[in-house]
mmCIF file of C-alpha atoms and ligand atoms in Angstrom:
data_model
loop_
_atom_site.group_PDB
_atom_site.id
_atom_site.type_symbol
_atom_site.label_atom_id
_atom_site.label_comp_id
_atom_site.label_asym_id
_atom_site.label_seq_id
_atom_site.Cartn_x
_atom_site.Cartn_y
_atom_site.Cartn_z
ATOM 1 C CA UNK A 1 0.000 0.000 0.000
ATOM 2 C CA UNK A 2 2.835 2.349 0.583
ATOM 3 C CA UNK A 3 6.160 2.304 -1.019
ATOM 4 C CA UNK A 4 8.624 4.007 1.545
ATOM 5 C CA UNK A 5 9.715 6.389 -1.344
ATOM 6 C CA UNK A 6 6.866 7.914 -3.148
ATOM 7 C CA UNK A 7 4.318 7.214 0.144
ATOM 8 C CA UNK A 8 0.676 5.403 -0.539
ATOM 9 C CA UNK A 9 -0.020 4.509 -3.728
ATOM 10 C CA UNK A 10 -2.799 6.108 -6.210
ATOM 11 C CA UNK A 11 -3.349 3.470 -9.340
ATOM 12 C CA UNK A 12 -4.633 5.507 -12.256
ATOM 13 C CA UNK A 13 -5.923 3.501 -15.438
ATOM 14 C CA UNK A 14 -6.609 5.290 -18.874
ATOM 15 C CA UNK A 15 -8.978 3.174 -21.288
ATOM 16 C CA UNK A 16 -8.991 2.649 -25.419
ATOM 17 C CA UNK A 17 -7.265 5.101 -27.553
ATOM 18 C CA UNK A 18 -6.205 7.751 -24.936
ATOM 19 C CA UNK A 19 -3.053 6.657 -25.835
ATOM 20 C CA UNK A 20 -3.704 9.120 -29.335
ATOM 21 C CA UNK A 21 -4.088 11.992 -27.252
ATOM 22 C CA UNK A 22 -2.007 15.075 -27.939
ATOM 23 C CA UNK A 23 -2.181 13.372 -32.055
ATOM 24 C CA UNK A 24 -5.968 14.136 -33.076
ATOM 25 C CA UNK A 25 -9.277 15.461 -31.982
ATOM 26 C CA UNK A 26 -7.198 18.707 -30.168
ATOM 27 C CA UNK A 27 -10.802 20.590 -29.989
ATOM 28 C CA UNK A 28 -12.314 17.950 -27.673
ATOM 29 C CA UNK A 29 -9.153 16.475 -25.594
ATOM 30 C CA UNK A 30 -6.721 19.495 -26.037
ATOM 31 C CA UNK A 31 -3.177 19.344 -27.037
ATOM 32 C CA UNK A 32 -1.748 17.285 -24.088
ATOM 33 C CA UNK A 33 -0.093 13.545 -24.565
ATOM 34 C CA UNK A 34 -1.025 11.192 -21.986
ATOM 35 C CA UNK A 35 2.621 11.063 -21.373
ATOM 36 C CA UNK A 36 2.372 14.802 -20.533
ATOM 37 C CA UNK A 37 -0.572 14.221 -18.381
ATOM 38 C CA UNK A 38 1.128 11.285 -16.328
ATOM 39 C CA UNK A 39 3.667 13.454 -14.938
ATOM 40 C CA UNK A 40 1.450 16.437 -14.026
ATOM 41 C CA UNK A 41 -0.702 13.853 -12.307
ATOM 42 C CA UNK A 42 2.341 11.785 -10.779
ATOM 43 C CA UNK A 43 3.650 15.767 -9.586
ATOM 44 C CA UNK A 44 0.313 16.677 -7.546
ATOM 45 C CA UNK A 45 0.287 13.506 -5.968
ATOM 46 C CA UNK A 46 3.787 14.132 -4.825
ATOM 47 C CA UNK A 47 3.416 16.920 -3.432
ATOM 48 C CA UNK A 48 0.350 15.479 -1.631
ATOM 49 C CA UNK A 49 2.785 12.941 -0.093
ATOM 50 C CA UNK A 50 1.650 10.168 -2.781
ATOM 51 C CA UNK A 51 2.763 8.127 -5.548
ATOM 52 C CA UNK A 52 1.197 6.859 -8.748
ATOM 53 C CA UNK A 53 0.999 4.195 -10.872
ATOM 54 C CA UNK A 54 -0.098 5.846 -14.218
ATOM 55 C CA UNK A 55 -1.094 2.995 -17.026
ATOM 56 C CA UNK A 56 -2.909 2.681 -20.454
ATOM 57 C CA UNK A 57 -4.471 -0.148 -22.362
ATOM 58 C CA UNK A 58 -6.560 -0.506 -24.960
ATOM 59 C CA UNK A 59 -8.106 -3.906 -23.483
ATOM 60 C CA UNK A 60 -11.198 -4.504 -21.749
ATOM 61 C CA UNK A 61 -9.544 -7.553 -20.140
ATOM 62 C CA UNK A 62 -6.228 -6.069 -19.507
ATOM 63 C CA UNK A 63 -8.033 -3.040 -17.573
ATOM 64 C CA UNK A 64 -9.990 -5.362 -15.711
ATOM 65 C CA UNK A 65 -7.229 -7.374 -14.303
ATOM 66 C CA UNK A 66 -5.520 -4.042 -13.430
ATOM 67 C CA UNK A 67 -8.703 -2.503 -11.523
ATOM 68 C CA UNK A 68 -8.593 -6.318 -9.729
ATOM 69 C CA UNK A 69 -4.848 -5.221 -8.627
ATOM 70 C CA UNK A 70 -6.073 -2.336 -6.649
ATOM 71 C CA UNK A 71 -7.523 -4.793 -4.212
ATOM 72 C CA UNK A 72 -4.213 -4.667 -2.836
ATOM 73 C CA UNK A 73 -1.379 -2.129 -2.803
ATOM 74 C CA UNK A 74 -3.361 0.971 -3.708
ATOM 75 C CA UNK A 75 -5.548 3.963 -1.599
ATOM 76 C CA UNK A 76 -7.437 4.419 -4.403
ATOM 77 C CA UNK A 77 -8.344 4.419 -8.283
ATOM 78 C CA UNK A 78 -8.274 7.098 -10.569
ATOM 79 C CA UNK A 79 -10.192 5.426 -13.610
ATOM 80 C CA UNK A 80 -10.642 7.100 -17.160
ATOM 81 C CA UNK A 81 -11.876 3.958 -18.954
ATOM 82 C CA UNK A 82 -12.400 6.099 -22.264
ATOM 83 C CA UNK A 83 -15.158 4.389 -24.599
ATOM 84 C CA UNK A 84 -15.916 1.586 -21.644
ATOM 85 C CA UNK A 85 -17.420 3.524 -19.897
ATOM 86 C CA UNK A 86 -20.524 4.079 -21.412
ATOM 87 C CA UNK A 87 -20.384 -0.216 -22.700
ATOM 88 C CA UNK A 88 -18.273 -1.974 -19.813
ATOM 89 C CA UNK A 89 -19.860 -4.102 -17.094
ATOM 90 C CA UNK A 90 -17.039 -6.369 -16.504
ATOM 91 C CA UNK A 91 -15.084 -3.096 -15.153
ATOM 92 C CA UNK A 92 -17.857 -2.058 -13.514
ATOM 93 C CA UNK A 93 -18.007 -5.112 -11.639
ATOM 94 C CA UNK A 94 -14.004 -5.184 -10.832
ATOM 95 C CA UNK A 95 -14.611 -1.566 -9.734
ATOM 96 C CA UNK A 96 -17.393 -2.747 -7.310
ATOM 97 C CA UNK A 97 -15.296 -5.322 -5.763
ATOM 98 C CA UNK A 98 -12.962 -2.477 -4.428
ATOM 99 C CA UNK A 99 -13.314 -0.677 -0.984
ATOM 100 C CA UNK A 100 -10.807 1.733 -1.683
ATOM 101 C CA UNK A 101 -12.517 5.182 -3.312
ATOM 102 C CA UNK A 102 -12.442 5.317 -6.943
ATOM 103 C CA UNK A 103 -12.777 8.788 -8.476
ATOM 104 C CA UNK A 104 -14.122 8.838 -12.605
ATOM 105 C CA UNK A 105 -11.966 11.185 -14.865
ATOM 106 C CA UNK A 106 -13.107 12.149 -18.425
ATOM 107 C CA UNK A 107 -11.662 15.205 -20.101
ATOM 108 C CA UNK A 108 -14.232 16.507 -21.849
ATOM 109 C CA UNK A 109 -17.550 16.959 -20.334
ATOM 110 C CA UNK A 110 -19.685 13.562 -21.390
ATOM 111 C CA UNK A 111 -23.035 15.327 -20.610
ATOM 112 C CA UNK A 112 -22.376 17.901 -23.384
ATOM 113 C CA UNK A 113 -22.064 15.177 -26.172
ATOM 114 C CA UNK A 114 -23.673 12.615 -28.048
ATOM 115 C CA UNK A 115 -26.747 10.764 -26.052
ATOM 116 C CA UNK A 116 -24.799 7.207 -26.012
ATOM 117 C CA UNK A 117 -21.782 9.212 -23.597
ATOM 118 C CA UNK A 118 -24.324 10.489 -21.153
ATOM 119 C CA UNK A 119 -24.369 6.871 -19.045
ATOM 120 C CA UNK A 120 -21.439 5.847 -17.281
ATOM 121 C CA UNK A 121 -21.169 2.323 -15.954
ATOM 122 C CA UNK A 122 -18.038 3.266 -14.239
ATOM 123 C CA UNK A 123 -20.267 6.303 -12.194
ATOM 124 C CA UNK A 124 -21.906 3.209 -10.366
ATOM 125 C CA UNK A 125 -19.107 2.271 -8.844
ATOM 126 C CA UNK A 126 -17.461 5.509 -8.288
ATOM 127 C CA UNK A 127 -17.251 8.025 -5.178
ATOM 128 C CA UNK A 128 -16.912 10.924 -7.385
ATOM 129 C CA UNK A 129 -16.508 12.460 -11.268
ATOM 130 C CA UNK A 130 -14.723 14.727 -12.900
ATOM 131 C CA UNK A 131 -15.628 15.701 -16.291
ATOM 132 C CA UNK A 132 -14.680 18.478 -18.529
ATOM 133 C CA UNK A 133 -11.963 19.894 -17.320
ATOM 134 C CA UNK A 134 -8.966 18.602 -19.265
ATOM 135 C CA UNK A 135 -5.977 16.985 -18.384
ATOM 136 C CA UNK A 136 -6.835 19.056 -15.068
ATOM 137 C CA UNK A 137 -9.260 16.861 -13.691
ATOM 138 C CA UNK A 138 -6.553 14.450 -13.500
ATOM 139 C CA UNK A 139 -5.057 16.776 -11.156
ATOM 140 C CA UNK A 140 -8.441 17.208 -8.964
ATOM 141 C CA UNK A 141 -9.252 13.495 -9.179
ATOM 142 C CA UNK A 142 -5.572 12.719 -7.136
ATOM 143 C CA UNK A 143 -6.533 15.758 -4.634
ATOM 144 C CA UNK A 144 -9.840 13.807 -3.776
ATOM 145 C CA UNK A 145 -8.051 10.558 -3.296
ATOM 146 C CA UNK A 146 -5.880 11.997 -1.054
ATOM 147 C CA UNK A 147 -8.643 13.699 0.619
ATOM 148 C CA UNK A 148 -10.857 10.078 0.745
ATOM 149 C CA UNK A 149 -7.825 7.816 1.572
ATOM 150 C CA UNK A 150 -6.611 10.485 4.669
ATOM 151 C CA UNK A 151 -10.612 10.105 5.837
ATOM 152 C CA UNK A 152 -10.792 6.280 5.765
ATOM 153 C CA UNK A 153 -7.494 5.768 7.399
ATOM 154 C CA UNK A 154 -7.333 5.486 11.511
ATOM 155 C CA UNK A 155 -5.096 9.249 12.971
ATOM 156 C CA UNK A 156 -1.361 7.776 14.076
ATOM 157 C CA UNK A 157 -1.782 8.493 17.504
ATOM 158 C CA UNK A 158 -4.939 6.025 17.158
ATOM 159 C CA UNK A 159 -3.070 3.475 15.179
ATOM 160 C CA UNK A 160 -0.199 3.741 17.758
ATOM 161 C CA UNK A 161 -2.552 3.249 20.667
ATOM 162 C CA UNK A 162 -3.777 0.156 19.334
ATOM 163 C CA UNK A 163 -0.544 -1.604 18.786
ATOM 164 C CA UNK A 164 0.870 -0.871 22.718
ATOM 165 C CA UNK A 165 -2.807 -2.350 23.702
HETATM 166 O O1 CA2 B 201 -13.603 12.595 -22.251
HETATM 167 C C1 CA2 B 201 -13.017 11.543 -21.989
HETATM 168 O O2 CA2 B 201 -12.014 11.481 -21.291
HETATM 169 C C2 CA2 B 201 -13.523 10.235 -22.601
HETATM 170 O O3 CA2 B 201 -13.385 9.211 -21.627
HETATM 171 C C3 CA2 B 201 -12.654 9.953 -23.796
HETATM 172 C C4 CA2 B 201 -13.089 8.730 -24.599
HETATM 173 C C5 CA2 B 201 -14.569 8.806 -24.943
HETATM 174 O O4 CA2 B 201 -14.981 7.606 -25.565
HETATM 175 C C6 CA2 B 201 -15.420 9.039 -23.703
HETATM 176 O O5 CA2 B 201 -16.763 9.159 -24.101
HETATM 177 C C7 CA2 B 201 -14.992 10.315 -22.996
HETATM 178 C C8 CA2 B 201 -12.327 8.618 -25.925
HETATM 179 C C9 CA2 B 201 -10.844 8.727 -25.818
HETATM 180 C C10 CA2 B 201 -10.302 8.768 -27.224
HETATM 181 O O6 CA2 B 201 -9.255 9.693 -27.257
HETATM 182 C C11 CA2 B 201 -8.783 10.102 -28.458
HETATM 183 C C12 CA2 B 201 -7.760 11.008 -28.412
HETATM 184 C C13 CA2 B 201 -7.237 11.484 -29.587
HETATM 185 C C14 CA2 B 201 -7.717 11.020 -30.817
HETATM 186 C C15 CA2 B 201 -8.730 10.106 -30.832
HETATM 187 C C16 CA2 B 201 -9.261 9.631 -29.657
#
């Protein structure tokens, strides 16, 4: 759960194609690569005293196995699952099986677009969405892990007391 140099760990997973970002389509996902948006994300959550695991794939499977990592080793998910969202209810069901929060990042705003964008399987199993805000909301997503995993987790001095017991 947390590696003694970059602190607890934040898994974030990036669906189909958002590995073209940056290459096409600049008036709906900007002009950021993934690549670029990786290490703005990996910077917050440093300076929030956490790490992250930043991956891509353009499998359903692949992304499901990942999601089923987080069981273990991770405070939380940051999950943009691109065009599975609105299809996928194997990852919703991987995403369920978690009890660490999972916060929903899209960069453009799904609501504004075409009717078949505007339901989310992912939103079922998510604490919270982001949409519409660019490569930012990657960004805002890692703040509310942060925020979420320092709720669910017991203060030191309460941990401490219940080891001397
Ligand atoms: O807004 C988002 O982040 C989306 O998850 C992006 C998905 C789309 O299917 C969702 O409805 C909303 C698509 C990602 C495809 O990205 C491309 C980037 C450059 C060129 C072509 C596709």
């Amino acid at each position: 759960m947390t590696n003694k140099a970059t602190g607890p760990q934040i898994l974030v997973l990036n669906g189909p194609n958002l590995n073209l970002l940056g290459t096409r389509e600049p008036a709906i996902y900007g002009r950021a690569t993934l690549a670029e948006i990786a290490k703005t994300t990996k910077t917050r959550a440093s300076q929030l005293g956490f790490g992250v695991d930043f991956r891509q794939s353009n499998s359903e499977s692949e992304l499901v196995s990942w999601v089923q990592e987080a069981r273990t080793g991770f405070v939380g998910v940051i999950v943009n699952a691109g065009a599975y969202t609105h299809t996928s209810i194997a990852i919703l069901d991987a995403l369920a099986a978690l009890e660490v929060p999972v916060v929903e990042v899209h960069l453009s705003n799904i609501f504004r677009r075409e009717a078949f964008r505007h339901h989310s399987f992912v939103s079922q199993a998510a604490t919270g969405i982001v949409a519409g805000l660019g490569p930012k909301g990657y960004e805002l997503a890692v703040e509310a892990i942060a925020h979420l995993a320092r709720l669910s987790r017991p203060r030191r001095s309460a941990r401490r007391k219940k080891t001397t017991r």
